[in-house]
Each structure stands twice: as structure tokens, then as C-alpha cells.
mmCIF file of C-alpha atoms in Angstrom:
data_model
loop_
_atom_site.group_PDB
_atom_site.id
_atom_site.type_symbol
_atom_site.label_atom_id
_atom_site.label_comp_id
_atom_site.label_asym_id
_atom_site.label_seq_id
_atom_site.Cartn_x
_atom_site.Cartn_y
_atom_site.Cartn_z
ATOM 1 C CA MET A 1049 0.000 0.000 0.000
ATOM 2 C CA SER A 1050 1.214 3.515 -0.827
ATOM 3 C CA GLN A 1051 2.465 5.538 2.134
ATOM 4 C CA THR A 1052 3.255 8.886 0.512
ATOM 5 C CA TRP A 1053 2.502 11.996 2.570
ATOM 6 C CA ILE A 1054 -0.900 13.416 1.749
ATOM 7 C CA THR A 1055 -1.793 15.387 4.863
ATOM 8 C CA PRO A 1056 0.002 17.036 7.770
ATOM 9 C CA PRO A 1057 0.284 15.012 11.004
ATOM 10 C CA SER A 1058 -3.060 14.485 12.711
ATOM 11 C CA ALA A 1059 -3.293 15.464 16.357
ATOM 12 C CA ALA A 1060 -6.362 13.300 16.980
ATOM 13 C CA SER A 1061 -4.564 10.485 15.206
ATOM 14 C CA SER A 1062 -5.942 9.108 11.982
ATOM 15 C CA LEU A 1063 -4.720 5.800 13.405
ATOM 16 C CA ASN A 1064 -7.680 5.987 15.833
ATOM 17 C CA LEU A 1065 -10.011 6.561 12.889
ATOM 18 C CA LEU A 1066 -8.586 3.598 10.991
ATOM 19 C CA GLU A 1067 -8.836 1.299 14.010
ATOM 20 C CA MET A 1068 -12.429 2.403 14.656
ATOM 21 C CA THR A 1069 -13.298 1.616 11.036
ATOM 22 C CA LEU A 1070 -11.697 -1.827 11.091
ATOM 23 C CA GLU A 1071 -13.303 -2.752 14.408
ATOM 24 C CA ALA A 1072 -16.727 -1.667 13.103
ATOM 25 C CA ALA A 1073 -16.169 -3.782 9.978
ATOM 26 C CA ARG A 1074 -15.434 -6.778 12.211
ATOM 27 C CA ARG A 1075 -18.566 -6.173 14.296
ATOM 28 C CA ALA A 1076 -20.656 -5.895 11.126
ATOM 29 C CA GLY A 1077 -19.250 -9.146 9.740
ATOM 30 C CA VAL A 1078 -17.676 -7.484 6.708
ATOM 31 C CA LEU A 1079 -14.217 -8.571 7.853
ATOM 32 C CA SER A 1080 -13.117 -11.415 10.111
ATOM 33 C CA ALA A 1081 -10.885 -10.816 13.121
ATOM 34 C CA GLY A 1082 -8.023 -12.441 11.214
ATOM 35 C CA GLU A 1083 -8.560 -10.131 8.232
ATOM 36 C CA VAL A 1084 -8.620 -7.087 10.518
ATOM 37 C CA ASN A 1085 -5.291 -8.094 12.074
ATOM 38 C CA GLN A 1086 -3.827 -8.764 8.639
ATOM 39 C CA LEU A 1087 -4.843 -5.332 7.377
ATOM 40 C CA LYS A 1088 -3.457 -3.667 10.494
ATOM 41 C CA ARG A 1089 -0.090 -5.324 9.901
ATOM 42 C CA ARG A 1090 -0.027 -3.992 6.333
ATOM 43 C CA ILE A 1091 -0.544 -0.383 7.425
ATOM 44 C CA ALA A 1092 2.610 1.558 8.142
ATOM 45 C CA VAL A 1093 2.274 3.708 11.258
ATOM 46 C CA ILE A 1094 4.124 6.996 10.968
ATOM 47 C CA PRO A 1095 5.342 8.990 13.998
ATOM 48 C CA SER A 1096 3.820 12.469 13.994
ATOM 49 C CA VAL A 1097 6.119 15.456 13.798
ATOM 50 C CA GLY A 1098 5.659 17.834 16.726
ATOM 51 C CA LEU A 1099 2.361 16.408 18.005
ATOM 52 C CA GLY A 1100 3.624 13.245 19.646
ATOM 53 C CA LYS A 1101 0.972 10.954 18.165
ATOM 54 C CA GLU A 1102 1.196 8.260 15.541
ATOM 55 C CA HIS A 1103 -0.879 8.486 12.390
ATOM 56 C CA VAL A 1104 -1.460 6.935 8.986
ATOM 57 C CA THR A 1105 -1.795 8.633 5.625
ATOM 58 C CA GLU A 1106 -5.070 9.253 3.824
ATOM 59 C CA ASP A 1107 -3.900 6.796 1.185
ATOM 60 C CA ALA A 1108 -3.904 4.107 3.854
ATOM 61 C CA LEU A 1109 -7.408 5.047 5.016
ATOM 62 C CA LEU A 1110 -8.711 4.973 1.441
ATOM 63 C CA ASP A 1111 -7.047 1.590 0.922
ATOM 64 C CA ILE A 1112 -9.155 0.229 3.780
ATOM 65 C CA TRP A 1113 -12.332 1.775 2.376
ATOM 66 C CA ASP A 1114 -11.533 0.313 -1.030
ATOM 67 C CA VAL A 1115 -11.358 -3.157 0.532
ATOM 68 C CA LEU A 1116 -14.642 -2.611 2.392
ATOM 69 C CA ALA A 1117 -16.514 -1.247 -0.636
ATOM 70 C CA GLN A 1118 -15.359 -4.155 -2.785
ATOM 71 C CA ARG A 1119 -16.160 -6.726 -0.105
ATOM 72 C CA TYR A 1120 -19.661 -5.345 0.541
ATOM 73 C CA GLY A 1121 -20.423 -4.459 -3.060
ATOM 74 C CA GLY A 1122 -21.035 -0.720 -2.864
ATOM 75 C CA PRO A 1123 -20.517 2.552 -0.974
ATOM 76 C CA GLU A 1124 -23.488 1.846 1.311
ATOM 77 C CA VAL A 1125 -20.995 -0.130 3.412
ATOM 78 C CA GLY A 1126 -20.237 3.299 4.904
ATOM 79 C CA ALA A 1127 -23.677 3.308 6.547
ATOM 80 C CA LEU A 1128 -23.101 -0.181 7.945
ATOM 81 C CA ILE A 1129 -19.730 0.825 9.395
ATOM 82 C CA ALA A 1130 -21.256 3.929 11.024
ATOM 83 C CA LEU A 1131 -23.986 1.836 12.669
ATOM 84 C CA ASN A 1132 -21.308 -0.383 14.227
ATOM 85 C CA ALA A 1133 -18.720 2.305 15.034
ATOM 86 C CA ASP A 1134 -17.650 3.185 18.572
ATOM 87 C CA PHE A 1135 -17.519 6.980 18.871
ATOM 88 C CA ASN A 1136 -15.504 6.714 22.070
ATOM 89 C CA THR A 1137 -12.327 5.743 20.222
ATOM 90 C CA LEU A 1138 -11.766 9.092 18.487
ATOM 91 C CA GLY A 1139 -9.802 10.786 21.224
ATOM 92 C CA LEU A 1140 -10.045 14.492 21.926
ATOM 93 C CA ILE A 1141 -12.886 15.130 19.450
ATOM 94 C CA THR A 1142 -15.058 12.663 21.357
ATOM 95 C CA GLU A 1143 -14.100 14.141 24.723
ATOM 96 C CA VAL A 1144 -14.908 17.700 23.630
ATOM 97 C CA SER A 1145 -18.205 16.598 22.074
ATOM 98 C CA LEU A 1146 -19.260 14.642 25.171
ATOM 99 C CA GLN A 1147 -18.958 17.818 27.228
ATOM 100 C CA ALA A 1148 -21.217 19.817 24.900
ATOM 101 C CA GLN A 1149 -24.651 20.604 26.305
ATOM 102 C CA ASP A 1150 -26.816 20.128 23.212
ATOM 103 C CA PRO A 1151 -26.596 18.727 19.647
ATOM 104 C CA GLU A 1152 -25.963 22.090 18.000
ATOM 105 C CA GLN A 1153 -23.007 22.631 20.303
ATOM 106 C CA VAL A 1154 -21.719 19.137 19.437
ATOM 107 C CA TYR A 1155 -21.908 19.839 15.713
ATOM 108 C CA SER A 1156 -20.171 23.191 16.070
ATOM 109 C CA ARG A 1157 -17.312 21.544 18.006
ATOM 110 C CA ILE A 1158 -16.943 18.751 15.471
ATOM 111 C CA ALA A 1159 -16.880 21.275 12.630
ATOM 112 C CA ARG A 1160 -14.265 23.301 14.495
ATOM 113 C CA TYR A 1161 -11.976 20.378 15.366
ATOM 114 C CA ASN A 1162 -12.508 18.040 12.418
ATOM 115 C CA ARG A 1163 -9.038 18.924 11.101
ATOM 116 C CA LEU A 1164 -7.558 17.174 14.120
ATOM 117 C CA LEU A 1165 -8.813 13.934 12.602
ATOM 118 C CA ASN A 1166 -8.754 14.503 8.854
ATOM 119 C CA GLN A 1167 -7.235 17.624 7.333
ATOM 120 C CA ARG A 1168 -8.635 17.014 3.852
ATOM 121 C CA SER A 1169 -12.316 16.867 4.725
ATOM 122 C CA THR A 1170 -14.329 19.897 5.801
ATOM 123 C CA ILE A 1171 -17.410 19.985 8.029
ATOM 124 C CA VAL A 1172 -19.473 23.152 8.303
ATOM 125 C CA THR A 1173 -22.715 23.861 10.161
ATOM 126 C CA ARG A 1174 -25.328 26.453 9.265
ATOM 127 C CA SER A 1175 -28.428 27.435 11.271
ATOM 128 C CA GLU A 1176 -31.252 29.099 9.359
ATOM 129 C CA GLY A 1177 -34.640 29.541 10.968
ATOM 130 C CA ASN A 1178 -35.779 26.142 12.153
ATOM 131 C CA ALA A 1179 -33.177 24.223 10.148
ATOM 132 C CA LEU A 1180 -29.709 23.053 11.170
ATOM 133 C CA SER A 1181 -27.626 21.940 8.183
ATOM 134 C CA VAL A 1182 -24.321 20.073 8.436
ATOM 135 C CA PHE A 1183 -22.192 20.036 5.274
ATOM 136 C CA TYR A 1184 -19.377 17.612 4.454
ATOM 137 C CA SER A 1185 -16.947 18.199 1.587
ATOM 138 C CA HIS A 1186 -13.697 16.663 0.367
ATOM 139 C CA PRO A 1187 -11.280 17.530 -2.442
ATOM 140 C CA GLU A 1188 -11.322 15.429 -5.578
ATOM 141 C CA VAL A 1189 -9.316 12.213 -5.591
ATOM 142 C CA ALA A 1190 -7.808 10.078 -8.359
ATOM 143 C CA PRO A 1191 -10.359 8.053 -10.381
ATOM 144 C CA ASN A 1192 -9.223 4.784 -8.795
ATOM 145 C CA ARG A 1193 -10.042 6.250 -5.368
ATOM 146 C CA ILE A 1194 -13.611 7.400 -6.049
ATOM 147 C CA ASN A 1195 -15.360 4.251 -4.780
ATOM 148 C CA ALA A 1196 -13.348 4.349 -1.558
ATOM 149 C CA LEU A 1197 -14.039 8.061 -1.054
ATOM 150 C CA GLU A 1198 -17.779 7.609 -1.595
ATOM 151 C CA ALA A 1199 -17.936 4.846 1.026
ATOM 152 C CA ALA A 1200 -15.892 6.942 3.479
ATOM 153 C CA MET A 1201 -18.124 9.957 2.789
ATOM 154 C CA ILE A 1202 -21.320 8.021 3.525
ATOM 155 C CA CYS A 1203 -19.775 6.777 6.763
ATOM 156 C CA SER A 1204 -18.699 10.278 7.835
ATOM 157 C CA VAL A 1205 -22.124 11.788 7.129
ATOM 158 C CA ALA A 1206 -23.839 8.835 8.821
ATOM 159 C CA LEU A 1207 -21.716 9.327 11.949
ATOM 160 C CA LEU A 1208 -22.875 12.948 12.002
ATOM 161 C CA ALA A 1209 -26.509 11.897 11.557
ATOM 162 C CA LEU A 1210 -26.246 9.446 14.468
ATOM 163 C CA ILE A 1211 -25.051 12.042 17.003
ATOM 164 C CA PRO A 1212 -28.496 12.638 18.600
ATOM 165 C CA LEU A 1213 -28.768 8.903 19.275
ATOM 166 C CA ARG A 1214 -25.174 8.197 20.274
ATOM 167 C CA PHE A 1215 -24.556 11.293 22.406
ATOM 168 C CA PHE A 1216 -28.046 11.994 23.777
ATOM 169 C CA GLY A 1217 -29.777 8.612 23.611
ATOM 170 C CA THR A 1218 -32.610 9.843 21.377
ATOM 171 C CA PRO A 1219 -32.932 8.907 17.685
ATOM 172 C CA VAL A 1220 -33.612 12.008 15.582
ATOM 173 C CA GLN A 1221 -33.374 11.491 11.837
ATOM 174 C CA PRO A 1222 -32.430 14.273 9.447
ATOM 175 C CA VAL A 1223 -35.337 15.761 7.505
ATOM 176 C CA ALA A 1224 -33.205 15.664 4.333
ATOM 177 C CA ALA A 1225 -29.846 14.309 3.187
ATOM 178 C CA ARG A 1226 -27.785 14.524 0.009
ATOM 179 C CA PHE A 1227 -24.588 12.867 -1.211
ATOM 180 C CA PHE A 1228 -21.960 13.339 -3.938
ATOM 181 C CA CYS A 1229 -22.306 9.774 -5.235
ATOM 182 C CA ALA A 1230 -24.776 7.805 -7.311
ATOM 183 C CA ALA A 1231 -27.602 6.056 -5.491
ATOM 184 C CA PRO A 1232 -26.416 2.673 -4.122
ATOM 185 C CA ASN A 1233 -28.096 -0.521 -5.212
ATOM 186 C CA THR A 1234 -29.862 -0.835 -1.862
ATOM 187 C CA LEU A 1235 -31.033 2.033 0.337
ATOM 188 C CA ASP A 1236 -32.302 0.170 3.413
ATOM 189 C CA LEU A 1237 -29.301 0.960 5.613
ATOM 190 C CA MET A 1238 -29.187 4.579 4.524
ATOM 191 C CA LYS A 1239 -32.910 5.088 5.150
ATOM 192 C CA GLN A 1240 -32.435 3.594 8.606
ATOM 193 C CA ILE A 1241 -29.998 6.425 9.406
ATOM 194 C CA PHE A 1242 -31.069 9.327 7.193
ATOM 195 C CA GLY A 1243 -34.780 8.790 6.634
ATOM 196 C CA SER A 1244 -36.438 8.640 3.235
ATOM 197 C CA LYS A 1245 -35.602 12.068 1.753
ATOM 198 C CA LEU A 1246 -32.325 11.182 0.048
ATOM 199 C CA ARG A 1247 -30.736 12.887 -2.964
ATOM 200 C CA PHE A 1248 -27.721 11.617 -4.871
ATOM 201 C CA ASP A 1249 -25.323 12.906 -7.542
ATOM 202 C CA GLN A 1250 -25.109 16.216 -5.684
ATOM 203 C CA PRO A 1251 -22.097 18.576 -5.647
ATOM 204 C CA ASP A 1252 -21.605 18.036 -1.908
ATOM 205 C CA ALA A 1253 -22.914 16.025 1.034
ATOM 206 C CA MET A 1254 -25.288 17.472 3.616
ATOM 207 C CA ILE A 1255 -27.788 16.521 6.318
ATOM 208 C CA ARG A 1256 -30.494 18.860 7.602
ATOM 209 C CA PHE A 1257 -32.274 18.624 10.948
ATOM 210 C CA ASN A 1258 -35.395 20.252 12.293
ATOM 211 C CA ARG A 1259 -33.971 22.320 15.144
ATOM 212 C CA ALA A 1260 -37.186 21.970 17.133
ATOM 213 C CA GLN A 1261 -36.582 18.199 17.290
ATOM 214 C CA LEU A 1262 -33.080 18.775 18.673
ATOM 215 C CA ARG A 1263 -33.869 21.430 21.283
ATOM 216 C CA GLY A 1264 -35.110 18.990 23.901
ATOM 217 C CA LEU A 1265 -31.827 17.060 23.906
ATOM 218 C CA ARG A 1266 -29.527 18.386 26.615
ATOM 219 C CA HIS A 1267 -26.822 17.289 29.023
ATOM 220 C CA ASP A 1268 -25.789 18.984 32.236
ATOM 221 C CA ARG A 1269 -22.059 19.495 31.781
ATOM 222 C CA ARG A 1270 -19.317 21.357 33.600
ATOM 223 C CA PRO A 1271 -18.325 24.420 31.559
ATOM 224 C CA GLN A 1272 -14.836 24.408 33.055
ATOM 225 C CA THR A 1273 -14.225 20.858 31.804
ATOM 226 C CA LEU A 1274 -15.309 21.835 28.309
ATOM 227 C CA ARG A 1275 -13.069 24.914 28.368
ATOM 228 C CA TYR A 1276 -10.099 22.814 29.443
ATOM 229 C CA LEU A 1277 -10.657 20.242 26.686
ATOM 230 C CA GLU A 1278 -11.142 23.005 24.136
ATOM 231 C CA MET A 1279 -7.857 24.546 25.237
ATOM 232 C CA LEU A 1280 -6.101 21.243 24.520
ATOM 233 C CA ALA A 1281 -7.852 20.927 21.173
ATOM 234 C CA GLU A 1282 -7.026 24.506 20.202
ATOM 235 C CA SER A 1283 -3.377 23.897 21.027
ATOM 236 C CA ASP A 1284 -3.216 20.850 18.747
ATOM 237 C CA LEU A 1285 -5.255 22.627 16.081
ATOM 238 C CA GLY A 1286 -2.843 25.539 16.112
ATOM 239 C CA ARG A 1287 0.063 23.200 15.376
ATOM 240 C CA ILE A 1288 -1.797 21.666 12.456
ATOM 241 C CA ASP A 1289 -2.928 25.027 11.093
ATOM 242 C CA SER A 1290 0.658 26.251 11.099
ATOM 243 C CA LEU A 1291 1.389 23.525 8.538
ATOM 244 C CA ALA A 1292 -1.524 24.423 6.244
ATOM 245 C CA SER A 1293 -2.247 27.400 4.030
ATOM 246 C CA LEU A 1294 -4.813 29.811 5.441
ATOM 247 C CA ASN A 1295 -5.847 30.544 1.870
ATOM 248 C CA SER A 1296 -6.709 26.874 1.279
ATOM 249 C CA GLN A 1297 -8.595 26.656 4.588
ATOM 250 C CA VAL A 1298 -10.702 29.714 3.730
ATOM 251 C CA ARG A 1299 -11.416 28.353 0.268
ATOM 252 C CA ALA A 1300 -12.447 24.929 1.629
ATOM 253 C CA LEU A 1301 -14.767 26.468 4.229
ATOM 254 C CA ALA A 1302 -16.310 28.918 1.758
ATOM 255 C CA GLU A 1303 -16.946 26.106 -0.729
ATOM 256 C CA ALA A 1304 -18.544 23.912 1.935
ATOM 257 C CA MET A 1305 -20.869 26.760 3.001
ATOM 258 C CA LEU A 1306 -21.617 28.140 -0.457
ATOM 259 C CA ALA A 1307 -24.894 26.493 -1.464
ATOM 260 C CA GLY A 1308 -27.998 28.488 -0.621
ATOM 261 C CA GLY A 1309 -26.200 31.669 0.386
ATOM 262 C CA ALA A 1310 -22.524 32.576 0.297
ATOM 263 C CA PRO A 1311 -20.865 32.730 3.730
ATOM 264 C CA THR A 1312 -19.704 36.101 4.910
ATOM 265 C CA HIS A 1313 -16.163 37.010 5.810
ATOM 266 C CA ALA A 1314 -17.279 36.953 9.472
ATOM 267 C CA ASP A 1315 -18.841 33.469 9.090
ATOM 268 C CA VAL A 1316 -15.554 31.996 7.874
ATOM 269 C CA ALA A 1317 -13.486 33.859 10.460
ATOM 270 C CA ARG A 1318 -15.706 32.569 13.268
ATOM 271 C CA THR A 1319 -15.393 28.963 12.048
ATOM 272 C CA LEU A 1320 -11.604 29.339 11.955
ATOM 273 C CA GLY A 1321 -11.559 30.806 15.450
ATOM 274 C CA LEU A 1322 -10.293 34.194 14.230
ATOM 275 C CA SER A 1323 -11.680 37.699 14.426
ATOM 276 C CA PRO A 1324 -12.806 39.128 11.064
ATOM 277 C CA ARG A 1325 -10.039 41.729 11.296
ATOM 278 C CA SER A 1326 -7.357 39.089 11.956
ATOM 279 C CA LEU A 1327 -8.514 37.004 8.998
ATOM 280 C CA GLN A 1328 -8.523 40.080 6.753
ATOM 281 C CA ARG A 1329 -5.003 41.019 7.869
ATOM 282 C CA ARG A 1330 -3.553 37.518 7.386
ATOM 283 C CA LEU A 1331 -5.079 37.157 3.925
ATOM 284 C CA ALA A 1332 -3.709 40.587 2.977
ATOM 285 C CA GLU A 1333 -0.264 39.414 4.042
ATOM 286 C CA ASP A 1334 -0.683 36.578 1.509
ATOM 287 C CA GLY A 1335 -1.629 39.111 -1.171
ATOM 288 C CA THR A 1336 -5.303 38.251 -1.363
ATOM 289 C CA SER A 1337 -8.653 38.927 0.312
ATOM 290 C CA TYR A 1338 -11.775 37.008 1.235
ATOM 291 C CA SER A 1339 -13.779 38.594 -1.592
ATOM 292 C CA ALA A 1340 -11.082 37.602 -4.120
ATOM 293 C CA ILE A 1341 -11.032 34.009 -2.865
ATOM 294 C CA LEU A 1342 -14.838 33.801 -2.963
ATOM 295 C CA ASP A 1343 -15.007 35.273 -6.466
ATOM 296 C CA GLU A 1344 -12.375 32.866 -7.813
ATOM 297 C CA LEU A 1345 -14.113 29.939 -6.132
ATOM 298 C CA ARG A 1346 -17.464 30.878 -7.660
ATOM 299 C CA ARG A 1347 -15.940 31.428 -11.098
ATOM 300 C CA ASN A 1348 -14.213 28.023 -11.157
ATOM 301 C CA LYS A 1349 -17.270 26.232 -9.793
ATOM 302 C CA ALA A 1350 -19.565 28.027 -12.269
ATOM 303 C CA HIS A 1351 -17.374 26.976 -15.183
ATOM 304 C CA GLN A 1352 -17.395 23.370 -13.975
ATOM 305 C CA LEU A 1353 -21.167 23.233 -13.422
ATOM 306 C CA LEU A 1354 -22.057 25.004 -16.670
ATOM 307 C CA ARG A 1355 -19.753 22.814 -18.779
ATOM 308 C CA SER A 1356 -21.185 19.655 -17.214
ATOM 309 C CA GLY A 1357 -24.594 20.440 -18.730
ATOM 310 C CA ARG A 1358 -26.245 18.522 -15.887
ATOM 311 C CA TYR A 1359 -27.785 21.375 -13.898
ATOM 312 C CA ALA A 1360 -30.443 23.982 -14.594
ATOM 313 C CA LEU A 1361 -29.386 27.616 -14.222
ATOM 314 C CA SER A 1362 -31.597 27.934 -11.146
ATOM 315 C CA GLU A 1363 -29.749 25.012 -9.541
ATOM 316 C CA ILE A 1364 -26.351 26.512 -10.363
ATOM 317 C CA THR A 1365 -27.488 29.848 -8.943
ATOM 318 C CA TYR A 1366 -28.339 28.089 -5.680
ATOM 319 C CA MET A 1367 -25.108 26.065 -5.573
ATOM 320 C CA LEU A 1368 -23.031 29.212 -6.068
ATOM 321 C CA GLY A 1369 -24.799 30.968 -3.223
ATOM 322 C CA TYR A 1370 -26.481 33.739 -5.240
ATOM 323 C CA THR A 1371 -29.814 35.082 -4.060
ATOM 324 C CA ASP A 1372 -31.233 35.359 -7.576
ATOM 325 C CA GLN A 1373 -30.431 34.261 -11.113
ATOM 326 C CA ALA A 1374 -29.884 37.825 -12.331
ATOM 327 C CA ALA A 1375 -26.960 38.265 -9.913
ATOM 328 C CA PHE A 1376 -25.397 35.046 -11.196
ATOM 329 C CA SER A 1377 -25.899 36.133 -14.816
ATOM 330 C CA ARG A 1378 -24.114 39.432 -14.167
ATOM 331 C CA ALA A 1379 -21.203 37.609 -12.552
ATOM 332 C CA ALA A 1380 -20.993 35.118 -15.445
ATOM 333 C CA ARG A 1381 -20.835 37.947 -17.995
ATOM 334 C CA ARG A 1382 -18.002 39.501 -16.010
ATOM 335 C CA TRP A 1383 -16.096 36.194 -15.757
ATOM 336 C CA PHE A 1384 -16.692 34.718 -19.200
ATOM 337 C CA GLY A 1385 -17.866 37.623 -21.349
ATOM 338 C CA THR A 1386 -21.061 35.774 -22.233
ATOM 339 C CA PRO A 1387 -24.372 34.847 -20.536
ATOM 340 C CA PRO A 1388 -24.372 31.580 -18.548
ATOM 341 C CA ARG A 1389 -27.134 30.187 -20.771
ATOM 342 C CA THR A 1390 -24.746 30.363 -23.743
ATOM 343 C CA LEU A 1391 -22.064 28.340 -21.978
ATOM 344 C CA ARG A 1392 -24.541 25.783 -20.742
ATOM 345 C CA GLY A 1393 -26.104 25.488 -24.203
ATOM 346 C CA ALA A 1394 -22.710 24.976 -25.847
ATOM 347 C CA ALA A 1395 -21.945 22.180 -23.371
ATOM 348 C CA ALA A 1396 -25.273 20.465 -24.075
ATOM 349 C CA GLU A 1397 -24.678 20.584 -27.841
ATOM 350 C CA ALA A 1398 -21.066 19.355 -27.669
ATOM 351 C CA PRO A 1399 -20.577 15.848 -29.140
ATOM 352 C CA GLU A 1400 -19.899 12.993 -26.731
#
């Protein structure tokens, strides 16, 4: 298995994530105990630089998901793994989340500290009216890794959907869910976790809850314990963030929050744990700005979506975070010198 460096060292140890996945696969009967031990022996454990914890590369994690998807026959194995996963094995993220008082606080902490576990995926929460949405995104991978990524994505989103049950003892299903993969052959496991309102072949993955159904779920916790755990998490997060580009972090967060209404500069700063002024200053030091990053992101995503020919202009308007189609059309003319309908029409007429 390839062991090239893909991500910076993980403070919450991706080794914990791998072991949780393998143990869940054993519980679910997808792998035998002997097969789990054999796979563990094949994974090279790499000492972390500066964080004092061992980890494995994302390549190694995707290798495991490739085995599981092939063995089970599709990406829905991710739902099966989530149903059998032990949340208590994920280190500091679990400890911080267990001290949160309500589900919304849990989701905000997971979104904040997800990079401790996996620096390439992004989790973002958004509260609007009576809806709480949790978005999951991941950069593109090589074609031979797509099946593994789709299975891992379903597992990650399923783990998020199971938080009301696992952390508060009450099953609350999302009112809607979407995924960036084709619909699996069987949906029984996914409906068990996500309910019946499922959409596939979407540009990102997301679950949405009715906030009223979550408000009654609470724990009495000690604020000082949570503050102490958050201090530890922030310390580890700071070491990881020093190894990553702020520009790339801002872009990833903006992309994850884009659909339905572009995030503000303050939204992104808050998620990163910075003041808006500090974020503005640090981006200026890199020779850019939040508005420039957002504009470039929208331009590249618009070009991709228009050339695909798969989406109506109203859908693209929504996915780019514009409030109305006229605003998107003006931006497209500025970017491409032509109306978006022209680009989309040319893509539809292009020969296969």
C-alpha cells in the first residue's frame, strides 16, 4: 500500500479513525478478526512530527475503504460501518463533544476540530430559521479512489446523523440528506440512518435537521471541563494550522458553506476561530482577500457546473450561493464575457 505523505500530522490520530473503522467492519461481519489483524499489519504507522501521536496517511485510510466497498459491493458499506462504530475511540474530538450541552453545540465543536482527525475533509454547520444543516466536503481524488471516497463519505455523514442517538440517547433522523455519489443498489441501511428524503449525484454532502426536534436534547455538563478540553484541542489545532495554508482553509470552508447563500467574511473567520479583522489582515499578508477568494471559487465552480450540462441555471445559482439568477448572470458575464445560458447550451450541444 502507498504511504506517501498526503496530509500534515493528525493530532487526533488518523490511526484511531482507521482502528475504529476496522473494528466496526469486524462487528458488522464485513471482515473477520483475522482479516482485521492482517490489514493492520499492512498499514505503516508513521510517527507524527511535533504532536507526539502516531498516524497513517489518507492513502492508507482509502485503501481500507476500497477493501470494504469491494467486499460489501457498494458505498453503502459506509452506513453499515457507522452503525457499528464506537464513537468513544476518536480521542479528543469525542471528549470535547461529550462535554457539549446540546446537539448544536456538538456539531459546532466537530466542525471546528474536524481537522484534528482529517485535514482534507471539511465539516461546516449552518443554522437558518428552524433548520440546522451540516455540510461535508472533500477535495477530488484520483479516479481509482472514487469508490473508496464515496464509502468513506457516507460513513462520515452517517456518523454525524447518528449524534443525537449516540450522544443523547434519542434517535432524531435528518429531515433531508444529500450525497456526492450515485444512489447505491440498496437504500435500506441509509434510510435507517437518514430517513427517506435522500438525494444523490449532488455537488456536496449534507444533512439537515429540524432544530425543534433537537432542542429537547440536553446534558448537564461542567463548563470548566469543556473549556479545558477546548484549550487542549485549540493547542493541537494551532500546530496543524501552522502547517496548512490559510488561503486553502478559507477556500475549503467557503466552498462547503456556499450552497444556498454565500458565507460572509465573518462566518468563515468565526469557524476558523479568528476575528474578522485578523482574517482580513492575514489574507492581505498573503496578497489576497476574502472577496477575491470567494469570487475565484465561484468562477471556477460556475465553469465546472455550466460545462457539465447537468444542472439547470436555477440550480447553479443556488449552488453558487447567489440570491437570484440575475446576480449570477451578471457575474458570469463579467467572468466569461457571455451569458451563462450560452455556456450551458454549448456544453449540451457538444458531441460525446
